Amino acid sequence: MNASTAELAIGLLHYPVLNKRGETIGSAVTNLDLHDISRAARTYGVKNYFVATPFEDQLELIEEIAEHWLNGHGASANPARKEALEIVRAVDGLDTMVETMSGPSRQRVLVVATSARQQGTQMSYGALRSHLKMNREPVLLLFGTAHGLAPEIMDRADAVLPPIGRQGDYNHLSVRSAVSIILDRLLGDRDRG
Amino acid sequence: MNASTAELAIGLLHYPVLNKRGETIGSAVTNLDLHDISRAARTYGVKNYFVATPFEDQLELIEEIAEHWLNGHGASANPARKEALEIVRAVDGLDTMVETMSGPSRQRVLVVATSARQQGTQMSYGALRSHLKMNREPVLLLFGTAHGLAPEIMDRADAVLPPIGRQGDYNHLSVRSAVSIILDRLLGDRDRG
């Protein structure tokens, strides 16, 4: 990937997210989200895949899974998974993601949320692509599990990407699919013939 | 989706595929491949998601999973999953996929394979996008589980799409991610601002 593009980090939030009734819940970390999303992120040169949960036991679960593939038996058996999981950062929430990315110089971070519906201050894929190419502030791209990010998170975003898919059509992509597609739209090769 | 585009169907093969040593194997059908890929396919207006395995017990497993979400308790609990799984077609292999798509008129089907590496007669994403827009023959897009489609399947394809990601870079996307990205490249709205 081009070294002079702005950094793009992925943030997957397990809380606060919504259930299908629109209530705020916490969802469980899954092994497959760690693997699939880290592999997709790594493919596009992403260096930080933050996985956020406020629950201690869930944070431990992330560490155990990562430990197995990074240092345990999985590491020699499957170096591709090790490379992918190297970019996972287990954190307790959005604040820690932003602090980590800001660094000691307290650099400004552009927080962009994603959603299955049109809401908030919209930023097009093209505009975000340009932002990244022009090497402006680093970008934290937020995804929610379950039925999406709770309003309190959406309110903290600087902008929201448009939903994938058309208004009114079937629109129930898994978060794994959504991350993959959005990474390709933002960082994929435009030269596709 | 535009009614006058050519039909695109997805075919996920569990046999013959390769393991990491390049040996031909059969892999197990997974619940998550059925769900994630059918949801992605449905989002892009795909009407047929063929899931192929020659193993009787595996075919039964697909039917049971689909049955639960289509007619069982899952159907009322989660209509979005029902809608997605409606497009799943359990078949025994590539021949049946092609026969089904050809139909009684024995219409010609363009078989396009996917791969994590550059091989075979390459067809660019742009060329396939144009093919679909010009409403030419229906297209069967093949994906392999495990470490990809075996040579005997690659040899039967009319063309192969280039790998996602750059030569030499990390290139270990899950098949779920690959299907999502490729569907977006072929059928997604180019007008992204």
Short mmCIF file of C-alpha atoms in Angstrom, two decimals:
data_model
loop_
_atom_site.label_atom_id
_atom_site.label_comp_id
_atom_site.label_asym_id
_atom_site.label_seq_id
_atom_site.Cartn_x
_atom_site.Cartn_y
_atom_site.Cartn_z
CA MET A 1 0.00 0.00 0.00
CA ASN A 2 1.09 3.60 -0.62
CA ALA A 3 3.14 4.72 2.39
CA SER A 4 1.94 8.29 2.15
CA THR A 5 -1.76 7.66 2.60
CA ALA A 6 -3.35 8.52 5.93
CA GLU A 7 -3.68 5.68 8.37
CA LEU A 8 -7.02 3.88 8.43
CA ALA A 9 -7.88 1.87 11.53
CA ILE A 10 -10.92 -0.36 12.05
CA GLY A 11 -12.88 -0.31 15.28
CA LEU A 12 -15.44 -3.04 16.02
CA LEU A 13 -17.69 -2.20 18.94
CA HIS A 14 -19.56 -4.81 20.94
CA TYR A 15 -21.08 -2.15 23.19
CA PRO A 16 -23.08 -0.02 23.02
CA VAL A 17 -24.91 -1.61 20.09
CA LEU A 18 -28.58 -2.23 19.35
CA ASN A 19 -30.64 -5.39 19.30
CA LYS A 20 -33.40 -5.88 16.75
CA ARG A 21 -35.86 -4.01 18.98
CA GLY A 22 -33.59 -0.98 19.08
CA GLU A 23 -32.57 -1.55 22.70
CA THR A 24 -28.99 -0.94 23.75
CA ILE A 25 -27.09 -4.13 24.48
CA GLY A 26 -23.62 -5.61 24.62
CA SER A 27 -22.86 -8.45 22.23
CA ALA A 28 -20.38 -11.30 22.55
CA VAL A 29 -17.00 -11.28 20.87
CA THR A 30 -16.79 -14.05 18.27
CA ASN A 31 -13.81 -16.01 17.08
CA LEU A 32 -14.84 -15.55 13.47
CA ASP A 33 -15.09 -11.76 13.65
CA LEU A 34 -11.52 -11.71 14.97
CA HIS A 35 -10.25 -13.95 12.18
CA ASP A 36 -12.25 -12.80 9.17
CA ILE A 37 -11.97 -9.09 9.87
CA SER A 38 -8.29 -9.15 10.77
CA ARG A 39 -7.56 -11.05 7.55
CA ALA A 40 -9.51 -8.53 5.48
CA ALA A 41 -7.92 -5.61 7.29
CA ARG A 42 -4.42 -7.02 6.83
CA THR A 43 -5.08 -7.52 3.11
CA TYR A 44 -5.67 -3.78 2.74
CA GLY A 45 -2.66 -2.75 4.80
CA VAL A 46 -4.60 -1.79 7.93
CA LYS A 47 -2.31 -1.83 10.95
CA ASN A 48 -4.80 -1.51 13.78
CA TYR A 49 -8.00 -3.48 14.22
CA PHE A 50 -9.48 -2.37 17.54
CA VAL A 51 -11.96 -4.78 19.11
CA ALA A 52 -13.87 -3.09 21.89
CA THR A 53 -15.82 -4.57 24.76
CA PRO A 54 -16.25 -3.27 28.30
CA PHE A 55 -16.60 -6.80 29.69
CA GLU A 56 -13.52 -8.21 31.40
CA ASP A 57 -14.21 -11.83 30.48
CA GLN A 58 -14.64 -10.84 26.84
CA LEU A 59 -11.34 -8.94 26.84
CA GLU A 60 -9.69 -12.05 28.22
CA LEU A 61 -11.28 -14.14 25.49
CA ILE A 62 -9.78 -11.90 22.81
CA GLU A 63 -6.37 -12.17 24.43
CA GLU A 64 -6.61 -15.97 24.63
CA ILE A 65 -7.58 -16.34 21.00
CA ALA A 66 -4.82 -13.97 19.88
CA GLU A 67 -2.30 -15.70 22.17
CA HIS A 68 -2.99 -19.09 20.62
CA TRP A 69 -2.40 -17.91 17.07
CA LEU A 70 0.43 -15.50 17.86
CA ASN A 71 2.56 -17.49 20.27
CA GLY A 72 0.91 -20.83 20.83
CA HIS A 73 0.55 -23.87 18.69
CA GLY A 74 -1.35 -21.97 16.05
CA ALA A 75 1.59 -19.69 15.27
CA SER A 76 3.74 -22.30 13.54
CA ALA A 77 0.79 -24.19 12.12
CA ASN A 78 -0.67 -21.14 10.44
CA PRO A 79 1.54 -18.11 9.91
CA ALA A 80 -1.12 -16.36 7.82
CA ARG A 81 -3.47 -16.26 10.80
CA LYS A 82 -0.63 -15.05 13.02
CA GLU A 83 0.07 -12.20 10.63
CA ALA A 84 -3.59 -11.27 10.62
CA LEU A 85 -4.12 -11.41 14.36
CA GLU A 86 -1.05 -9.29 14.98
CA ILE A 87 -3.13 -6.24 14.16
CA VAL A 88 -5.86 -6.95 16.76
CA ARG A 89 -5.98 -4.48 19.69
CA ALA A 90 -8.34 -5.42 22.51
CA VAL A 91 -9.69 -2.22 24.10
CA ASP A 92 -12.53 -1.30 26.44
CA GLY A 93 -14.30 1.21 24.22
CA LEU A 94 -14.28 4.09 21.74
CA ASP A 95 -12.35 6.50 23.98
CA THR A 96 -9.39 4.15 24.21
CA MET A 97 -9.40 3.65 20.42
CA VAL A 98 -9.23 7.40 19.86
CA GLU A 99 -6.58 7.96 22.55
CA THR A 100 -4.43 5.19 21.13
CA MET A 101 -4.62 6.63 17.64
CA SER A 102 -4.08 10.23 18.78
CA GLY A 103 -0.86 9.21 20.44
CA PRO A 104 1.27 11.40 22.71
CA SER A 105 1.00 14.36 20.30
CA ARG A 106 -2.80 14.23 20.69
CA GLN A 107 -3.20 14.26 16.93
CA ARG A 108 -6.73 14.75 15.67
CA VAL A 109 -8.46 11.61 14.45
CA LEU A 110 -11.35 11.59 12.00
CA VAL A 111 -14.02 9.27 13.40
CA VAL A 112 -16.25 7.83 10.69
CA ALA A 113 -19.14 5.52 11.55
CA THR A 114 -20.88 2.97 9.37
CA SER A 115 -24.55 2.04 9.38
CA ALA A 116 -27.11 -0.05 7.55
CA ARG A 117 -29.25 3.05 7.21
CA GLN A 118 -28.71 6.62 6.14
CA GLN A 119 -28.13 8.81 9.19
CA GLY A 120 -25.93 11.55 10.60
CA THR A 121 -23.57 13.79 8.66
CA GLN A 122 -22.99 11.81 5.49
CA MET A 123 -19.53 11.47 3.98
CA SER A 124 -19.31 9.73 0.61
CA TYR A 125 -16.89 6.89 -0.11
CA GLY A 126 -15.21 9.09 -2.72
CA ALA A 127 -14.65 11.90 -0.22
CA LEU A 128 -13.16 9.55 2.34
CA ARG A 129 -10.99 7.94 -0.32
CA SER A 130 -9.64 11.38 -1.23
CA HIS A 131 -9.08 12.21 2.43
CA LEU A 132 -6.97 9.08 2.82
CA LYS A 133 -4.98 9.70 -0.37
CA MET A 134 -4.24 13.28 0.58
CA ASN A 135 -2.72 11.95 3.79
CA ARG A 136 -4.76 14.05 6.15
CA GLU A 137 -5.71 13.05 9.70
CA PRO A 138 -5.79 9.34 10.51
CA VAL A 139 -9.20 7.77 10.19
CA LEU A 140 -10.96 5.49 12.68
CA LEU A 141 -13.71 3.56 10.91
CA LEU A 142 -16.35 2.26 13.33
CA PHE A 143 -18.49 -0.84 12.90
CA GLY A 144 -21.14 -2.17 15.24
CA THR A 145 -22.05 -5.76 15.93
CA ALA A 146 -25.61 -7.01 16.45
CA HIS A 147 -28.00 -4.48 14.87
CA GLY A 148 -25.53 -1.64 14.75
CA LEU A 149 -23.95 1.16 16.72
CA ALA A 150 -26.07 2.81 19.42
CA PRO A 151 -27.04 6.49 18.96
CA GLU A 152 -24.52 7.65 21.57
CA ILE A 153 -21.73 6.30 19.36
CA MET A 154 -23.23 7.62 16.12
CA ASP A 155 -23.41 11.05 17.77
CA ARG A 156 -19.68 11.00 18.45
CA ALA A 157 -18.74 10.32 14.86
CA ASP A 158 -17.52 13.20 12.67
CA ALA A 159 -19.29 11.61 9.72
CA VAL A 160 -21.17 8.50 8.61
CA LEU A 161 -20.64 6.54 5.41
CA PRO A 162 -23.74 5.77 3.32
CA PRO A 163 -25.17 2.28 3.71
CA ILE A 164 -24.00 -0.38 1.27
CA GLY A 165 -26.86 -1.44 -0.98
CA ARG A 166 -29.84 0.51 -2.10
CA GLN A 167 -32.51 2.14 -0.01
CA GLY A 168 -35.46 -0.22 0.19
CA ASP A 169 -33.61 -3.30 -0.99
CA TYR A 170 -32.53 -6.19 1.19
CA ASN A 171 -29.91 -4.75 3.49
CA HIS A 172 -28.72 -7.25 6.06
CA LEU A 173 -25.06 -7.76 5.41
CA SER A 174 -23.02 -9.38 8.13
CA VAL A 175 -20.50 -7.03 9.74
CA ARG A 176 -17.73 -9.24 8.27
CA SER A 177 -19.06 -8.60 4.77
CA ALA A 178 -19.56 -4.88 5.43
CA VAL A 179 -15.97 -4.40 6.64
CA SER A 180 -14.60 -6.25 3.60
CA ILE A 181 -16.65 -4.27 1.10
CA ILE A 182 -15.94 -0.91 2.70
CA LEU A 183 -12.19 -1.58 2.89
CA ASP A 184 -12.21 -2.42 -0.80
CA ARG A 185 -14.19 0.72 -1.66
CA LEU A 186 -11.76 2.90 0.31
CA LEU A 187 -8.40 1.22 -0.27
CA GLY A 188 -8.86 -1.22 -3.16
CA ASP A 189 -7.10 -0.80 -6.48
CA ARG A 190 -9.06 1.46 -8.78
CA ASP A 191 -7.27 -0.16 -11.72
CA ARG A 192 -9.56 -3.11 -12.14
CA GLY A 193 -9.62 -3.19 -15.95
CA MET B 1 -31.19 -4.09 -9.26
CA ASN B 2 -31.52 -3.40 -12.97
CA ALA B 3 -33.82 -6.06 -14.44
CA SER B 4 -32.05 -6.14 -17.75
CA THR B 5 -28.62 -7.18 -16.48
CA ALA B 6 -27.51 -10.76 -17.04
CA GLU B 7 -28.07 -13.12 -14.17
CA LEU B 8 -25.14 -13.69 -11.83
CA ALA B 9 -25.17 -16.80 -9.69
CA ILE B 10 -22.70 -17.74 -6.97
CA GLY B 11 -21.32 -21.26 -6.66
CA LEU B 12 -19.43 -22.31 -3.54
CA LEU B 13 -17.59 -25.61 -3.96
CA HIS B 14 -16.57 -27.80 -1.06
CA TYR B 15 -15.02 -30.36 -3.41
CA PRO B 16 -12.69 -30.61 -5.16
CA VAL B 17 -10.68 -27.97 -3.31
CA LEU B 18 -7.10 -27.83 -2.07
CA ASN B 19 -5.61 -28.01 1.39
CA LYS B 20 -2.57 -25.95 2.34
CA ARG B 21 -0.28 -28.63 0.93
CA GLY B 22 -1.98 -28.47 -2.46
CA GLU B 23 -3.67 -31.84 -2.05
CA THR B 24 -7.25 -32.29 -3.26
CA ILE B 25 -9.75 -32.59 -0.42
CA GLY B 26 -13.39 -32.07 0.45
CA SER B 27 -14.19 -29.49 3.10
CA ALA B 28 -17.11 -29.30 5.48
CA VAL B 29 -20.12 -27.07 4.89
CA THR B 30 -20.34 -24.39 7.56
CA ASN B 31 -23.36 -22.64 8.98
CA LEU B 32 -21.64 -19.29 8.68
CA ASP B 33 -20.82 -19.64 4.99
CA LEU B 34 -24.50 -20.34 4.35
CA HIS B 35 -25.63 -17.29 6.30
CA ASP B 36 -22.97 -14.69 5.50
CA ILE B 37 -22.74 -15.48 1.80
CA SER B 38 -26.50 -15.74 1.24
CA ARG B 39 -26.97 -12.37 2.96
CA ALA B 40 -24.29 -10.75 0.81
CA ALA B 41 -25.66 -12.38 -2.34
CA ARG B 42 -29.20 -11.28 -1.55
CA THR B 43 -28.02 -7.72 -0.97
CA TYR B 44 -26.76 -7.58 -4.55
CA GLY B 45 -29.87 -9.14 -6.07
CA VAL B 46 -28.35 -12.57 -6.65
CA LYS B 47 -31.10 -15.17 -7.01
CA ASN B 48 -29.11 -18.39 -6.87
CA TYR B 49 -26.41 -19.28 -4.39
CA PHE B 50 -25.36 -22.83 -5.20
CA VAL B 51 -23.62 -24.72 -2.41
CA ALA B 52 -21.96 -27.85 -3.73
CA THR B 53 -20.80 -30.95 -1.91
CA PRO B 54 -20.77 -34.56 -3.09
CA PHE B 55 -21.25 -35.87 0.46
CA GLU B 56 -24.78 -36.98 1.34
CA ASP B 57 -24.55 -36.05 5.02
CA GLN B 58 -23.34 -32.59 4.08
CA LEU B 59 -26.22 -32.10 1.64
CA GLU B 60 -28.60 -33.07 4.45
CA LEU B 61 -26.92 -30.57 6.75
CA ILE B 62 -27.56 -27.76 4.26
CA GLU B 63 -31.20 -28.79 3.97
CA GLU B 64 -31.62 -28.87 7.75
CA ILE B 65 -30.11 -25.44 8.26
CA ALA B 66 -32.21 -23.98 5.45
CA GLU B 67 -35.34 -25.75 6.74
CA HIS B 68 -34.97 -24.22 10.19
CA TRP B 69 -34.75 -20.67 8.89
CA LEU B 70 -37.22 -21.06 6.04
CA ASN B 71 -40.02 -23.01 7.66
CA GLY B 72 -39.08 -23.72 11.23
CA HIS B 73 -38.86 -21.55 14.29
CA GLY B 74 -36.25 -19.34 12.71
CA ALA B 75 -38.60 -18.16 9.96
CA SER B 76 -40.81 -15.99 12.14
CA ALA B 77 -38.02 -15.02 14.50
CA ASN B 78 -35.81 -13.72 11.75
CA PRO B 79 -37.37 -12.94 8.36
CA ALA B 80 -34.14 -11.38 7.09
CA ARG B 81 -32.35 -14.69 7.42
CA LYS B 82 -35.27 -16.46 5.76
CA GLU B 83 -35.08 -14.11 2.80
CA ALA B 84 -31.38 -14.72 2.52
CA LEU B 85 -31.51 -18.50 2.79
CA GLU B 86 -34.26 -18.68 0.16
CA ILE B 87 -31.59 -18.32 -2.48
CA VAL B 88 -29.50 -21.30 -1.32
CA ARG B 89 -29.47 -24.30 -3.72
CA ALA B 90 -27.82 -27.45 -2.36
CA VAL B 91 -26.25 -29.36 -5.26
CA ASP B 92 -23.73 -32.19 -5.68
CA GLY B 93 -21.20 -30.36 -7.85
CA LEU B 94 -20.34 -28.02 -10.71
CA ASP B 95 -22.19 -30.00 -13.41
CA THR B 96 -25.49 -29.63 -11.60
CA MET B 97 -24.92 -25.90 -11.13
CA VAL B 98 -24.36 -25.43 -14.85
CA GLU B 99 -27.29 -27.66 -15.83
CA THR B 100 -29.60 -25.81 -13.50
CA MET B 101 -28.59 -22.45 -14.89
CA SER B 102 -28.71 -23.61 -18.50
CA GLY B 103 -32.29 -24.66 -18.06
CA PRO B 104 -34.39 -26.61 -20.57
CA SER B 105 -33.21 -24.39 -23.45
CA ARG B 106 -29.62 -25.40 -22.67
CA GLN B 107 -28.59 -21.77 -22.66
CA ARG B 108 -24.86 -21.15 -22.55
CA VAL B 109 -23.49 -20.12 -19.16
CA LEU B 110 -20.26 -18.19 -18.66
CA VAL B 111 -18.31 -19.93 -15.92
CA VAL B 112 -15.90 -17.59 -14.14
CA ALA B 113 -13.64 -18.84 -11.37
CA THR B 114 -11.99 -16.89 -8.56
CA SER B 115 -8.59 -17.49 -7.03
CA ALA B 116 -6.14 -16.03 -4.53
CA ARG B 117 -3.50 -16.18 -7.22
CA GLN B 118 -3.23 -15.15 -10.85
CA GLN B 119 -3.96 -18.15 -13.08
CA GLY B 120 -5.89 -19.24 -16.15
CA THR B 121 -7.47 -17.02 -18.78
CA GLN B 122 -7.82 -13.73 -16.93
CA MET B 123 -10.98 -11.64 -17.20
CA SER B 124 -10.92 -8.24 -15.55
CA TYR B 125 -13.59 -7.02 -13.16
CA GLY B 126 -14.42 -4.25 -15.63
CA ALA B 127 -14.92 -6.71 -18.47
CA LEU B 128 -17.20 -8.91 -16.39
CA ARG B 129 -19.11 -5.86 -15.18
CA SER B 130 -19.70 -4.86 -18.80
CA HIS B 131 -20.74 -8.39 -19.72
CA LEU B 132 -23.37 -8.32 -17.00
CA LYS B 133 -24.64 -4.85 -17.94
CA MET B 134 -24.93 -5.79 -21.59
CA ASN B 135 -27.18 -8.65 -20.54
CA ARG B 136 -25.25 -11.40 -22.24
CA GLU B 137 -25.12 -15.02 -21.07
CA PRO B 138 -25.80 -15.73 -17.41
CA VAL B 139 -22.69 -15.93 -15.28
CA LEU B 140 -21.78 -18.58 -12.72
CA LEU B 141 -19.13 -17.23 -10.36
CA LEU B 142 -17.20 -20.01 -8.60
CA PHE B 143 -15.57 -19.82 -5.20
CA GLY B 144 -13.61 -22.54 -3.41
CA THR B 145 -13.46 -23.25 0.29
CA ALA B 146 -10.28 -24.31 2.12
CA HIS B 147 -7.27 -23.24 0.01
CA GLY B 148 -9.18 -22.79 -3.20
CA LEU B 149 -10.57 -24.58 -6.22
CA ALA B 150 -8.70 -27.66 -7.46
CA PRO B 151 -7.08 -27.49 -10.92
CA GLU B 152 -9.77 -29.67 -12.48
CA ILE B 153 -12.33 -26.99 -11.65
CA MET B 154 -10.11 -24.09 -12.71
CA ASP B 155 -9.63 -25.88 -16.06
CA ARG B 156 -13.38 -25.92 -16.63
CA ALA B 157 -13.79 -22.19 -16.14
CA ASP B 158 -14.12 -19.94 -19.19
CA ALA B 159 -12.17 -17.26 -17.34
CA VAL B 160 -10.67 -16.39 -13.98
CA LEU B 161 -10.97 -13.08 -12.15
CA PRO B 162 -7.72 -11.52 -10.88
CA PRO B 163 -7.00 -12.00 -7.20
CA ILE B 164 -8.14 -9.31 -4.78
CA GLY B 165 -5.18 -7.55 -3.27
CA ARG B 166 -1.74 -7.01 -4.66
CA GLN B 167 0.79 -9.57 -5.80
CA GLY B 168 3.20 -10.19 -2.97
CA ASP B 169 1.10 -8.60 -0.28
CA TYR B 170 -0.83 -10.45 2.40
CA ASN B 171 -3.52 -12.32 0.54
CA HIS B 172 -5.52 -14.60 2.81
CA LEU B 173 -9.05 -13.31 2.69
CA SER B 174 -11.77 -15.60 3.96
CA VAL B 175 -14.12 -16.85 1.23
CA ARG B 176 -16.91 -14.85 2.92
CA SER B 177 -14.92 -11.64 2.49
CA ALA B 178 -13.92 -12.52 -1.07
CA VAL B 179 -17.53 -13.12 -2.15
CA SER B 180 -18.65 -9.83 -0.57
CA ILE B 181 -15.91 -7.78 -2.21
CA ILE B 182 -16.31 -9.36 -5.62
CA LEU B 183 -20.09 -8.90 -5.60
CA ASP B 184 -19.60 -5.24 -4.79
CA ARG B 185 -17.01 -4.83 -7.55
CA LEU B 186 -19.33 -6.44 -10.10
CA LEU B 187 -22.77 -5.25 -9.01
CA GLY B 188 -22.26 -2.41 -6.52
CA ASP B 189 -23.21 1.19 -7.24
CA ARG B 190 -20.25 2.84 -8.90
CA ASP B 191 -21.74 6.21 -8.06
CA ARG B 192 -20.17 6.52 -4.66
CA GLY B 193 -19.37 10.20 -4.75
#
